[in-house]
GROMACS .gro file of C-alpha atoms in nm:
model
  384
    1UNK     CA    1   0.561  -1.430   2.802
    2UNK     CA    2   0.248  -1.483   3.053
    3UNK     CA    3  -0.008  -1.634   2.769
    4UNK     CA    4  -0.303  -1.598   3.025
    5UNK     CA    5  -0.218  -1.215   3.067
    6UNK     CA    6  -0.185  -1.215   2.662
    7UNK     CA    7  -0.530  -1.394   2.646
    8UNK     CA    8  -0.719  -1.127   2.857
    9UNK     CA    9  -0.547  -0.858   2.675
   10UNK     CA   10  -0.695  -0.957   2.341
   11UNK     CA   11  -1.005  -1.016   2.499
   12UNK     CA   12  -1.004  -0.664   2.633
   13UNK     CA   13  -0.915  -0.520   2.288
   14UNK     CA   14  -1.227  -0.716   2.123
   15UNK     CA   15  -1.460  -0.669   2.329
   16UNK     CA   16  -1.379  -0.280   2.340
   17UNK     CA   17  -1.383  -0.220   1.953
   18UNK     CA   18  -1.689  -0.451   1.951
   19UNK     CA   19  -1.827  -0.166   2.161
   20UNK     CA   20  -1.792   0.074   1.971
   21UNK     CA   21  -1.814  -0.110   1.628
   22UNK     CA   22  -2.210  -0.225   1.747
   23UNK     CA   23  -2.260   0.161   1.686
   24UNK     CA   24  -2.242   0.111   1.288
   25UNK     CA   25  -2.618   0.006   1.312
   26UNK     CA   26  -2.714   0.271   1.503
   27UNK     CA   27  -2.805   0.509   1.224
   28UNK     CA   28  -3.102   0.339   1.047
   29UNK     CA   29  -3.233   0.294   1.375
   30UNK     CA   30  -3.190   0.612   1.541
   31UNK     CA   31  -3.353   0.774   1.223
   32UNK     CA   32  -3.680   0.540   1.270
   33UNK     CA   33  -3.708   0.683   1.576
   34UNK     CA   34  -3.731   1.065   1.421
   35UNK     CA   35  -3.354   1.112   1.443
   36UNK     CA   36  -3.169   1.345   1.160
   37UNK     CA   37  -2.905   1.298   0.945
   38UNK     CA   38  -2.699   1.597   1.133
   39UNK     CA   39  -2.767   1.427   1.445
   40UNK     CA   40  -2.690   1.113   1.327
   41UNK     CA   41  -2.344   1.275   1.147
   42UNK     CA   42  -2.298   1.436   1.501
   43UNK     CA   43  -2.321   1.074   1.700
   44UNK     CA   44  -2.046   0.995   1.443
   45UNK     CA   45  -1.775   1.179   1.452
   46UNK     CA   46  -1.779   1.320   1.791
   47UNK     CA   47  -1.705   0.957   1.919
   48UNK     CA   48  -1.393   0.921   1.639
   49UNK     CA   49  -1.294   1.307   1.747
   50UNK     CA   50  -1.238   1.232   2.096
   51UNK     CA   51  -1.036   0.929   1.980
   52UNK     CA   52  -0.855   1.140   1.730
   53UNK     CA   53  -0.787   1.379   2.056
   54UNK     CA   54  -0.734   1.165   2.312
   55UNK     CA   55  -0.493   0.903   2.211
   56UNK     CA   56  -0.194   1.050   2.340
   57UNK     CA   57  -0.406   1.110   2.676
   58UNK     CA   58  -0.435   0.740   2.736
   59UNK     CA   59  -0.040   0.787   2.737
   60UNK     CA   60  -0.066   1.023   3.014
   61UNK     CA   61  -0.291   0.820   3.194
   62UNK     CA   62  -0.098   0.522   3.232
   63UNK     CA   63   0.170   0.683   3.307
   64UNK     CA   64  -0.009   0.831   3.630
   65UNK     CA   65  -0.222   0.569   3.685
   66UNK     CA   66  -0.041   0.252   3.530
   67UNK     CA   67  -0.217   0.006   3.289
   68UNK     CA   68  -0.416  -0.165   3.502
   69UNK     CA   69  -0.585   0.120   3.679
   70UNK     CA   70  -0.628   0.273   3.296
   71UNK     CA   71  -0.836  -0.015   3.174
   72UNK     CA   72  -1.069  -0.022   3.524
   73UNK     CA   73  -1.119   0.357   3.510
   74UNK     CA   74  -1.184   0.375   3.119
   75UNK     CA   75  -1.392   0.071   3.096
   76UNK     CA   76  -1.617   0.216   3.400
   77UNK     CA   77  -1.656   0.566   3.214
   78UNK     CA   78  -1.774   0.390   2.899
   79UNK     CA   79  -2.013   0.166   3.070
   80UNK     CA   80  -2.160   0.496   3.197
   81UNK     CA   81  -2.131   0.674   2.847
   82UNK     CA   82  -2.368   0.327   2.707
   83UNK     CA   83  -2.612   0.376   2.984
   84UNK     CA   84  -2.634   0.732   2.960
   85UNK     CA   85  -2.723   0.640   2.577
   86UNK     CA   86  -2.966   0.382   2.639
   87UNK     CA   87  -3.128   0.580   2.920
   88UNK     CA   88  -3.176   0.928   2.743
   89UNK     CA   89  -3.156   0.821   2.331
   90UNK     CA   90  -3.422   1.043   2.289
   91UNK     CA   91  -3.202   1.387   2.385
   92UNK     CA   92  -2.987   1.448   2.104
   93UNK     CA   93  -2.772   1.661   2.338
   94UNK     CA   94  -2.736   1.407   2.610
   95UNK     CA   95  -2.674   1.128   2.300
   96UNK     CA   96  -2.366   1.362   2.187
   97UNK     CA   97  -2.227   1.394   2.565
   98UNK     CA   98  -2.263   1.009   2.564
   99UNK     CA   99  -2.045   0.970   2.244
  100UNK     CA  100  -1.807   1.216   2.338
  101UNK     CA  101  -1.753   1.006   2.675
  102UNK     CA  102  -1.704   0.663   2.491
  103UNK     CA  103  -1.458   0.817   2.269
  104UNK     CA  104  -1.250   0.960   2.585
  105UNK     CA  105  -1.243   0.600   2.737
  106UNK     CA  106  -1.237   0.372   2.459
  107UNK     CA  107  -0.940   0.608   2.362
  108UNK     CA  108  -0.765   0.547   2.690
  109UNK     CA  109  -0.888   0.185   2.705
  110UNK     CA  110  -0.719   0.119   2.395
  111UNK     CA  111  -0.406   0.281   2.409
  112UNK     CA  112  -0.385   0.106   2.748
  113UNK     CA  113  -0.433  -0.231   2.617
  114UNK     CA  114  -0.187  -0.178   2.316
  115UNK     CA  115   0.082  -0.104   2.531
  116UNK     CA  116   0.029  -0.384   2.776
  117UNK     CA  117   0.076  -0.596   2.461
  118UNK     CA  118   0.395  -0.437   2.390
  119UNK     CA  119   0.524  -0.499   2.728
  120UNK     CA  120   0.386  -0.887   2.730
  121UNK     CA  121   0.537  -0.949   2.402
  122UNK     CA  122   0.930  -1.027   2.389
  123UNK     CA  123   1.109  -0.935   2.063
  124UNK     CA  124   1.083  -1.314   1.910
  125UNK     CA  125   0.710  -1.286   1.970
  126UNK     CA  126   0.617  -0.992   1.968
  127UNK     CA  127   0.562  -0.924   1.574
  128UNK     CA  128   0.356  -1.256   1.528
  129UNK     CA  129   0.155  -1.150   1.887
  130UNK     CA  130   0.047  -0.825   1.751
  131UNK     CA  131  -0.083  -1.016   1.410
  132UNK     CA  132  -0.290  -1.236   1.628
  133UNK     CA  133  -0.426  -0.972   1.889
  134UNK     CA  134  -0.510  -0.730   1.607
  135UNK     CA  135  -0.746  -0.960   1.470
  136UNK     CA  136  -0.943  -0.871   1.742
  137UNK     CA  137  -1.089  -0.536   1.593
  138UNK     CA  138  -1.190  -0.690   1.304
  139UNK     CA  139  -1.417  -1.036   1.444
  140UNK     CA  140  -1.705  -0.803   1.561
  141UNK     CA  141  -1.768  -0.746   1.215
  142UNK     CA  142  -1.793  -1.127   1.237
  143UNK     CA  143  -1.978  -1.137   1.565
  144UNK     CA  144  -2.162  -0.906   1.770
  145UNK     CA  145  -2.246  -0.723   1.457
  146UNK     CA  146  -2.470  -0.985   1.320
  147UNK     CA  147  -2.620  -1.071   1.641
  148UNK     CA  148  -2.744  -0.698   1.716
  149UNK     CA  149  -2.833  -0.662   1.325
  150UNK     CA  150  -3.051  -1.016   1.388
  151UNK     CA  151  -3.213  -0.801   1.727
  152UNK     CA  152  -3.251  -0.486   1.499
  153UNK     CA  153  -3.396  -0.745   1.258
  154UNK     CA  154  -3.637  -0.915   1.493
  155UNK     CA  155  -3.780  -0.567   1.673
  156UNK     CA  156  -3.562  -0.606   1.993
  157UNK     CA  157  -3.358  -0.256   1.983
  158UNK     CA  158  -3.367  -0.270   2.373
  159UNK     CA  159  -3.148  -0.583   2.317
  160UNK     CA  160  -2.939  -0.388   2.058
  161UNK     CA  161  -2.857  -0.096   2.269
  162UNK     CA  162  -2.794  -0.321   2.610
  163UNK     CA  163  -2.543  -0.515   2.422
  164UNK     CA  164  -2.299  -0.282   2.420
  165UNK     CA  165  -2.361  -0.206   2.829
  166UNK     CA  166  -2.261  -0.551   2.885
  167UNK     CA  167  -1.948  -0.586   2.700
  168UNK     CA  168  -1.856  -0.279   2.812
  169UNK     CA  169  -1.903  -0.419   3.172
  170UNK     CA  170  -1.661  -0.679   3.053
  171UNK     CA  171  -1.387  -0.442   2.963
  172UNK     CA  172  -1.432  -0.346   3.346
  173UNK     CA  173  -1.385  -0.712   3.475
  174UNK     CA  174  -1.088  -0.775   3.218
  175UNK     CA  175  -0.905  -0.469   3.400
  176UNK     CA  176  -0.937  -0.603   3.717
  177UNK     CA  177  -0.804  -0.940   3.611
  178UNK     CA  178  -0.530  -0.870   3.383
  179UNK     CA  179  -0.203  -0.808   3.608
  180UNK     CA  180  -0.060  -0.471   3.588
  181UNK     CA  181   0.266  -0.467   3.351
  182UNK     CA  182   0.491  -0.221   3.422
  183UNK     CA  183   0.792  -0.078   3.190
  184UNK     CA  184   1.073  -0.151   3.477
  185UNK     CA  185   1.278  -0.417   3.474
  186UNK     CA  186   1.545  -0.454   3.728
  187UNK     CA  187   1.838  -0.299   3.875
  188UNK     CA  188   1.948   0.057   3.746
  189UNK     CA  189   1.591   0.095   3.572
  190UNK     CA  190   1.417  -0.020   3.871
  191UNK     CA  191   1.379   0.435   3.986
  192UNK     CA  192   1.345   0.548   3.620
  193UNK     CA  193   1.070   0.794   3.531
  194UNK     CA  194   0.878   0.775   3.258
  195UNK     CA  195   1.060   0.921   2.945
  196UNK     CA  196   0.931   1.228   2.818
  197UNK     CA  197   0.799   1.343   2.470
  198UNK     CA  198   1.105   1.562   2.372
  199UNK     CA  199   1.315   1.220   2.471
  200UNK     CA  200   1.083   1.055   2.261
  201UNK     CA  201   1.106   1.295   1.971
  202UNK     CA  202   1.489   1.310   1.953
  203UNK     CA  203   1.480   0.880   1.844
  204UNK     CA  204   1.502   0.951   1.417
  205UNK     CA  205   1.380   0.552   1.394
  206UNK     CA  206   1.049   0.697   1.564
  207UNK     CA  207   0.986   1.030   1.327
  208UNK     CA  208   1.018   0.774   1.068
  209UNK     CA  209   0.781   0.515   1.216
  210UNK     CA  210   0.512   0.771   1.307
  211UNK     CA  211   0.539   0.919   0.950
  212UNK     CA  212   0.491   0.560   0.744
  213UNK     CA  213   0.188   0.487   0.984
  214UNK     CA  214   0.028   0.844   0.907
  215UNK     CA  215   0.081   0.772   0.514
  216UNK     CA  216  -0.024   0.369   0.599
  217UNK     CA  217  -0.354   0.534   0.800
  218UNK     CA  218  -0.430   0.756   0.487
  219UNK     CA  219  -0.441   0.476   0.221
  220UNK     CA  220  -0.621   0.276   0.476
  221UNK     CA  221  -0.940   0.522   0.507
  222UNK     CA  222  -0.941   0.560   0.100
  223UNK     CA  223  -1.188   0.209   0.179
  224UNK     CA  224  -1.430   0.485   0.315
  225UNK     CA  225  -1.482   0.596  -0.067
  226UNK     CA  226  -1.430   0.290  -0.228
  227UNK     CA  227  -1.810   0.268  -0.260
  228UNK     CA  228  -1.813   0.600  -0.474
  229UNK     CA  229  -1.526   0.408  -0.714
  230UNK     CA  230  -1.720   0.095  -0.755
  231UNK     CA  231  -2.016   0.324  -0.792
  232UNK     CA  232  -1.839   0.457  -1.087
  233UNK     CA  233  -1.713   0.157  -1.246
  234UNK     CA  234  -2.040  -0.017  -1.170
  235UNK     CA  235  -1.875  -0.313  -1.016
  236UNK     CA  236  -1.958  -0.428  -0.637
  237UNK     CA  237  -1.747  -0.277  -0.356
  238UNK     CA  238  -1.752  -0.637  -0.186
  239UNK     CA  239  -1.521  -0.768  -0.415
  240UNK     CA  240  -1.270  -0.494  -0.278
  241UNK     CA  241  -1.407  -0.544   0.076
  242UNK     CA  242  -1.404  -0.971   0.094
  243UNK     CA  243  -1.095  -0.960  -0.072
  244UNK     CA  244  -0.940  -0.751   0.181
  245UNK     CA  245  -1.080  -0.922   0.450
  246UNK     CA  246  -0.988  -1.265   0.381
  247UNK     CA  247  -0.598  -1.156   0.275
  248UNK     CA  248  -0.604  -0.919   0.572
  249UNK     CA  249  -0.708  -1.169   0.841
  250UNK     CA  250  -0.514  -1.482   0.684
  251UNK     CA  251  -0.178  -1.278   0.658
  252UNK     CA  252  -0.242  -1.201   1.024
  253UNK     CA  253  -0.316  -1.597   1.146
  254UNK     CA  254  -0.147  -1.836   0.878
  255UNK     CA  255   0.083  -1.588   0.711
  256UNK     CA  256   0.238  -1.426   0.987
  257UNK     CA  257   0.545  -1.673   1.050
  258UNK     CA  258   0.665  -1.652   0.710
  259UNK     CA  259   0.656  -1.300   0.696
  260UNK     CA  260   0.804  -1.232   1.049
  261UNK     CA  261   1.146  -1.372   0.879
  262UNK     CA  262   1.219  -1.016   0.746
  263UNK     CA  263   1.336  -0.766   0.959
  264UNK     CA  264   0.997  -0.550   1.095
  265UNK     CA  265   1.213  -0.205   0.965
  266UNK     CA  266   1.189  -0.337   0.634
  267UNK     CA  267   0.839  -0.420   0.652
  268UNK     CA  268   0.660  -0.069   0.799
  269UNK     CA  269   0.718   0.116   0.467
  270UNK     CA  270   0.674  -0.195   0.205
  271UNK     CA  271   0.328  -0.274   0.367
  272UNK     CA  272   0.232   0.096   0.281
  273UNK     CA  273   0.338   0.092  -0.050
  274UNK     CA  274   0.167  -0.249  -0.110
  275UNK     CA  275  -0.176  -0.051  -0.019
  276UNK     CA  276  -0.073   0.237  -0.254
  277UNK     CA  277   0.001   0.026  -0.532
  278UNK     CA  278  -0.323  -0.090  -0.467
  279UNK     CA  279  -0.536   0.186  -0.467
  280UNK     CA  280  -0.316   0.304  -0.785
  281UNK     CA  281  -0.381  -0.006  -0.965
  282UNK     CA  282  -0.728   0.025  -0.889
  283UNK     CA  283  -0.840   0.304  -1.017
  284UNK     CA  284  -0.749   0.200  -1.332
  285UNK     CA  285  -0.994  -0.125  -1.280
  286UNK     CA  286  -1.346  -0.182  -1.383
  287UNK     CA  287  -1.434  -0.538  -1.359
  288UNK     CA  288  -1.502  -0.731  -1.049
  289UNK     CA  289  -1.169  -0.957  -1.070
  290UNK     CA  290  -0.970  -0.648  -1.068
  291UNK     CA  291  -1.121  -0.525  -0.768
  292UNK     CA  292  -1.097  -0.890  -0.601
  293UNK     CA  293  -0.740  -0.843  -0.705
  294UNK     CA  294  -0.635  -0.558  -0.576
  295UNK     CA  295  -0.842  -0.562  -0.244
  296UNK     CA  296  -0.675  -0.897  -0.145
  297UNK     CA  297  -0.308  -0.714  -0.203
  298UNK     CA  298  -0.464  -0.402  -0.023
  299UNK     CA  299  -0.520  -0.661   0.241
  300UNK     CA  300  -0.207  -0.796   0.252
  301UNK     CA  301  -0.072  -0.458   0.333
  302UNK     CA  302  -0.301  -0.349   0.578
  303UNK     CA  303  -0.257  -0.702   0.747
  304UNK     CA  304   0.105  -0.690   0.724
  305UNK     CA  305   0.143  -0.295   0.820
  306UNK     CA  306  -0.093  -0.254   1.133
  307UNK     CA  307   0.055  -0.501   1.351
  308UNK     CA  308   0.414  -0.432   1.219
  309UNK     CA  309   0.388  -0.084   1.371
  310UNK     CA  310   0.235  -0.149   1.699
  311UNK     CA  311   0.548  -0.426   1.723
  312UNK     CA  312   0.811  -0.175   1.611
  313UNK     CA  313   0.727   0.051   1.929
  314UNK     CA  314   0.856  -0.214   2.141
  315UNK     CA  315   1.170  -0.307   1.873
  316UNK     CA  316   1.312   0.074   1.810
  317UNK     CA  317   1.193   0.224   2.080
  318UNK     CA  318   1.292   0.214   2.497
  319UNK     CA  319   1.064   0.047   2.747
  320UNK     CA  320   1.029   0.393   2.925
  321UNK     CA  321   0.866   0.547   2.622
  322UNK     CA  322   0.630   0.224   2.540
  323UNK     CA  323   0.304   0.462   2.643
  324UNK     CA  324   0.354   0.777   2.422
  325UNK     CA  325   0.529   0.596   2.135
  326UNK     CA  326   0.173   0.387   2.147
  327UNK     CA  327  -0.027   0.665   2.184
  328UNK     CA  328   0.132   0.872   1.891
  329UNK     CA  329   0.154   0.566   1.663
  330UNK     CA  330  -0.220   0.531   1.673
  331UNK     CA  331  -0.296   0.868   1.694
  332UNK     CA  332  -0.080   0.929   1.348
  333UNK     CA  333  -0.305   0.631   1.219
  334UNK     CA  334  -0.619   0.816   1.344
  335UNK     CA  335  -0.483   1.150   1.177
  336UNK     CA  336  -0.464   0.963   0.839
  337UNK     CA  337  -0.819   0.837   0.851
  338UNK     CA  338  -0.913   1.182   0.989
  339UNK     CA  339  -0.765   1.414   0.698
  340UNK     CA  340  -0.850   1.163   0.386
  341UNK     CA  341  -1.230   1.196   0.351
  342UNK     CA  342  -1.132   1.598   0.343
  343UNK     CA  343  -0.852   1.510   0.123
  344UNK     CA  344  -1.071   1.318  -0.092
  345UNK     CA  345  -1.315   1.540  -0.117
  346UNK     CA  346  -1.085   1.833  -0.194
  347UNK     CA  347  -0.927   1.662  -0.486
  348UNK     CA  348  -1.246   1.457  -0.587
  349UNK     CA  349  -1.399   1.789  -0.789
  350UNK     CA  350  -1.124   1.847  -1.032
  351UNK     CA  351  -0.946   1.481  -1.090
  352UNK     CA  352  -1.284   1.266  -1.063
  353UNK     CA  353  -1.334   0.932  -0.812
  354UNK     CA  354  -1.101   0.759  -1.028
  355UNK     CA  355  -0.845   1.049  -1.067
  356UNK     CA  356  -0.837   1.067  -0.688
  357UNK     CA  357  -0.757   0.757  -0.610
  358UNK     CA  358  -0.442   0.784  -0.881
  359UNK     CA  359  -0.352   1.048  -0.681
  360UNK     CA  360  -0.343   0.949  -0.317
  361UNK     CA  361  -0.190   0.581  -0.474
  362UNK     CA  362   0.056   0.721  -0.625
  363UNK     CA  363   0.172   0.996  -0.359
  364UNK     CA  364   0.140   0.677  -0.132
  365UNK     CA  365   0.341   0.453  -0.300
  366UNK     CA  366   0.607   0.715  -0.355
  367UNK     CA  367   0.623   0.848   0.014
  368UNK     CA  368   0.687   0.450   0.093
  369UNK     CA  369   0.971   0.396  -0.154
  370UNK     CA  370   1.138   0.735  -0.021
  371UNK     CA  371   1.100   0.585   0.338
  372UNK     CA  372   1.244   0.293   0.268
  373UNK     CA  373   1.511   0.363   0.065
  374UNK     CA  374   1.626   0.650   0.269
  375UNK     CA  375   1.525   0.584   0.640
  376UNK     CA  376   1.421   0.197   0.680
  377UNK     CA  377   1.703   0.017   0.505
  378UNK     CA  378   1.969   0.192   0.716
  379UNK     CA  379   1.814   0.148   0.994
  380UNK     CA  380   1.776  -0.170   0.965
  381UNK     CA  381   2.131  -0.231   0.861
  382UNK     CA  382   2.236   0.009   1.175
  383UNK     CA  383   2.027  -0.262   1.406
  384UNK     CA  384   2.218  -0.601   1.236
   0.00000   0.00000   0.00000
């Protein structure tokens, strides 16, 4: 394992969600400067569309193009996308075409990285590698986000919007440094093509693993509504959302060795049904322990269950595949956070907030026993 190439690869993968997370604070702003609340809505989820879309097209373009080459070409067309926004913020149209760009290349950019990590990692390192690098997409909550919110604060937006130009120009100089990792290794491999999607498809271990991180991606975006819940039972949502934080990041840093001890097939489906239990158990809570509670075993799940599935690609599934199998992982992921606000709000007239959450708990939690019981364990005892 080359830790230098591992070091620029997490780098990449922070900086790029920090990119794209520095966009949260857009809204209040844009609507000071006469912006709507359809535009703003629009500047939204175009950008998380085109992810949605696109993930299995950074798949594609490694494969033509190989990592390296992904990462330079990506991390240029999002540089562009942030000027282009910066440049003409007051065209609504151009500020869509912008967001639709970013969400092509941050897409690609991404994917790209992911699976570079896959390849880096060896199977004794790989599950506690992926609990370190995905920290990364959760520390610009911690730091770029404050910084711009202090410029926002202070009257500089110029210095708000630039920010994300210049880390974005770092995503550029990371691909040019980071050496390109390819899925060959030696010998009879060395002429191999990449596998194909109907190859892919016909591995049962990787139905099962795209299938727990679509039902692990729909409890995760239930923390979308979990305002409305603790609207409801007039408690704080930052109980829920500390709680989860700390658990998340600490199972990811100082929690990681103990847990990698157990087999990663036994873990994909128990870290889901940790975060349905959760949600379950929460909707029958109304006081701000409860919620502490049950967002800090939320966050055990998601910490446990996000890099569990990246690392299970690179376990279950042959090198040749490593692009699409990462590409459809987090695309099932992005499917999940895509259908739950509509599933939410479908279900949210007749059962109530509370009822809702019940629901999509429970259906969770069940889907995750079945998994496990009837796909996981034997695969895991087929792999001992």
């Amino acid at each position: 394992m080359d830790r230098k190439q591992v070091i620029i690869a997490f780098l990449a993968y922070f900086l790029m969600t920090s990119v794209y997370n520095i966009y949260f604070l857009f809204g209040p702003v844009y609507e000071t400067m006469g912006g709507t609340a359809t535009e703003i809505g629009l500047f939204f989820s175009a950008f998380y569309m085109m992810m949605l879309i696109c993930s299995p097209l950074g798949s594609s373009v490694m494969e033509r193009f190989n990592i390296k080459l992904s990462m330079i070409g990506s991390g240029v067309l999002c540089t562009l996308s942030t000027i282009l926004l910066v440049l003409f913020i007051d065209s609504p149209v151009a500020m869509i075409i912008s967001r639709v760009i970013m969400g092509v290349a941050a897409s690609i950019y991404i994917v790209a990285v992911l699976a570079a990590q896959s390849l880096i990692f060896d199977e004794e390192s790989r599950g506690l590698g992926f609990a370190l690098f995905t920290t990364g997409s959760m520390l610009p909550l911690a730091t770029f986000l404050p910084l711009c919110e202090w410029f926002i604060r202070k009257g500089s937006i110029a210095a708000f919007l630039w920010t994300p130009v210049v880390l974005a120009a770092l995503c550029v100089i990371l691909g040019i440094v980071i050496k390109n990792v390819d899925y060959k290794k030696s010998g009879s491999e060395e002429d191999e093509e990449w596998g194909r999607y109907r190859d892919l498809f016909a591995h049962g271990a990787f139905i099962v693993l795209i299938t727990t991180a679509f039902i692990m991606g729909t409890a995760d975006a239930m923390t979308i509504s979990i305002a409305a819940l603790s609207a409801e039972k007039l408690v704080p949502a930052s109980f829920f959302m500390v709680a989860e934080a700390i658990s998340s990041v600490g199972i990811r840093t100082l929690g990681y060795r103990l847990i990698s001890r157990f087999p990663r097939t036994l873990l994909a489906a128990v870290s889901a049904g940790i975060m349905g239990a959760s949600l379950l158990a929460l909707s029958f809570s109304s006081s701000p322990i409860a919620f502490a509670v049950f967002g800090f075993t939320f966050g055990i799940g998601i910490g446990i269950g996000f890099p569990t599935h990246l690392s299970l690609v690179g376990d279950i599934i042959p090198r040749k595949f490593y692009p699409k199998a990462t590409g459809m992982v987090v695309l099932m992921i992005n499917v999940g956070w895509t259908l739950t606000p509509m599933i939410y709000s479908s279900l949210c007239t007749p059962l109530g907030v509370s009822g809702t959450f019940r629901a999509v708990g429970a259906l969770v939690l069940a889907i995750a026993v079945l998994l496990e019981i009837k796909f996981w364990i034997p695969i895991t005892n087929r792999r001992r």
